[in-house]
Steps between C-alpha positions, in 0.01 A plus 500: 500500500611855424454787745169597341346159564638495851356847566159386373517198730589721798199722424282187495637386838454846653139500378448164669650628826274806496176331399533201731684671788758223520871475584740564212673166548172312450407698188846447347489128575158461338609697194805277458294183529254618236776620262731201481679640197665766717846393614654561841677809369173644372325434830785662693483820293121513524534465876754782505260732319207406725689547825664823380157630399370431849808654663449824305122494478428851628783656301381345175139590574597864557710522184235348272200632693375142494515190717418264215728193474651634177609821672654306789686255274638770272582703811713210622713516185538877533554534874672176599666382181613847393367468145413811303162537325680475167673176604167352612328582170795363305479174698126471429530571129444198276400271788153365424461387863587842642251754635448821306796739502491808722236738366542871438301565818728274703814651348367848579443405864850356525654816360303731729523315833797439727493302822708771662183713490277227644365503859707317760261206530525445123880505498496264797259260324311477825130448585355818649409341833861384550650848459469609867640163611802544274547856620498386863740215426751685281449872567618730224656204316169325446484557124851368431438204730184400315668557166759244611212265584379543141822376342606150407649290780829312502522125553657435841641172628627380838794262496424208732806472722387159626594354162700758306634857503438824316826461309405153372151613404631807316744283307227251411257764367757744362320521164196665664671828591471421870716698743543519879208676666526774759490467879529121533778254420248252357303740279515486119333735254413466132416854378156600368441419134449761229237513228423156363764327710427216738658379819667159481295214640754419772263254666559251221875491567670199659637729771152610605373142496798407719405765757789737441278808500147632545316780319437769761490880488794654682255694718352173619851368564580812702186461709601143585853614587366775728330231708855428626466126557792307648601138560273297723205740506137390517311685224136508394434623146133570560395608149746281310309470172716328238800531728737754341603660828489163679774373269705816550478462879597132478812584301592781741466258793709239312239231565529542877221569749143457381268692271128434512323601177130580536235663286131543576425409136645151493500472122747789483752278678483234231806616300720518809563126527666466158690826553637379834610171346670670207675756722627245751321661795486254789403727790150588376174327574154602387241557772147479370277390789394712796619256765857498368489878478382538860796291616730781380353766731763670714783311325612720211804727478358654183163515327521616140179661376505550124157653530224476237487846346388700199829431318538865398876459520488246216313714248786494250467118487119487527379831353148372439456463877547876534182571309292226663589601856229674707485682832276221630773245425751716685270513803468121492877453492551746786254306712675172420840645584386627839345164579814308401728719710278445805494127431872436454619673815404197705761285327794707625716422795610801715749705298373353172428707191234547235637582154209678331523523121274621220558548127307827517588868532164602650552645852169349613650153457841592635584773752137536610472128574823503702398809697158351574651171616753670726231719655292193582798294617730698734704185563640537145749753364600593147864419426693794352493469118829686453678259734343200326609630162856563617527156658365328190636696204776721650445787254246665274244587769431832327337304218221365722224705657543459874244598762438422864263220394717327239650539154369518144687369196403620153599483132613864497708486820627144543436362152265233634130434508318701765537333840445600861684342792464546876641302793288490817665355809323354801645618828688236699 
């Protein structure tokens, strides 16, 4: 397929997403299954256009004065791919599968409008109701922070030191453009792709199948590192999900002590068993029944809470979620987070810690939740974020946003997805 056919397919997928209010991944999968002639390269490029269109939805809508799928898809080529109107029309010319070339009306709009003149919420590609939340989280930098959340993400890996090392992994995947990541000795980064490029499918490599590395955003790796686990600790990963942070903790503890992996939605734990086997993690056991969970009360040195959240910090990876998110969903998550924090405190021994993590930048899910918990629980204190950062990473603390409640990582500051981390210690 040429670019014109791929653009037409992306418009079709965007129409499906809009009309059926469904996740982009589902719409792309269905399109691929019903268009078997499209190769993997075609599907990758179509996916690029769709996700870029969703990342820059408000910008494209403002430029074309239209939110139609065509405007969003063409906007992706202009705003994210860096193509000129002339280059787009040249690519569409002579392609019988392509949509119509840019019209005189569209060309006139493009020549008369500049994003530099657009309102802040347009340049930030942000839903209106999220603007005050972003302003509270990021202050005067809120536009640049959300612009960073509208870009393409890198592909981050964590070398599994139980079975390999960063040096060996980098050598094995040298053809991918991978390089050492910041902050952590195990972090690896493959830069964001451009245009019609595609990230390598590293999960098909022999090294991945042998457990040498995991795919994990560096922000997630940093959050696990900030938990500051050590040999012999008793740890409860209360919202373990598929187990990404569980595996990171296991490697940091060098298979010593014990990690109990739990999730209220048991099916979410399903992938963890194969991941543990592949990674060589021997100090982790899944806890799924209430009786086994109750037996852990008062025994834990650390409870890791990777709390269910809105996921606003992952918008560059899941841009469709940005436009589906509602204030009611935020309220639901806030309620769940408060309930979980109150629940997990009973598992700690005196002097134990809660590591509270979200992949969100919304203060309601982060600093507000910590402040509310501390107010209701005077036997807990917030550990100093600056000290935690210095102990864990040694340098670069100016790149995180530190407050009395915790710290926020972001694409613009730390080059990661948006994460929040706080450590809450129970008094001895």
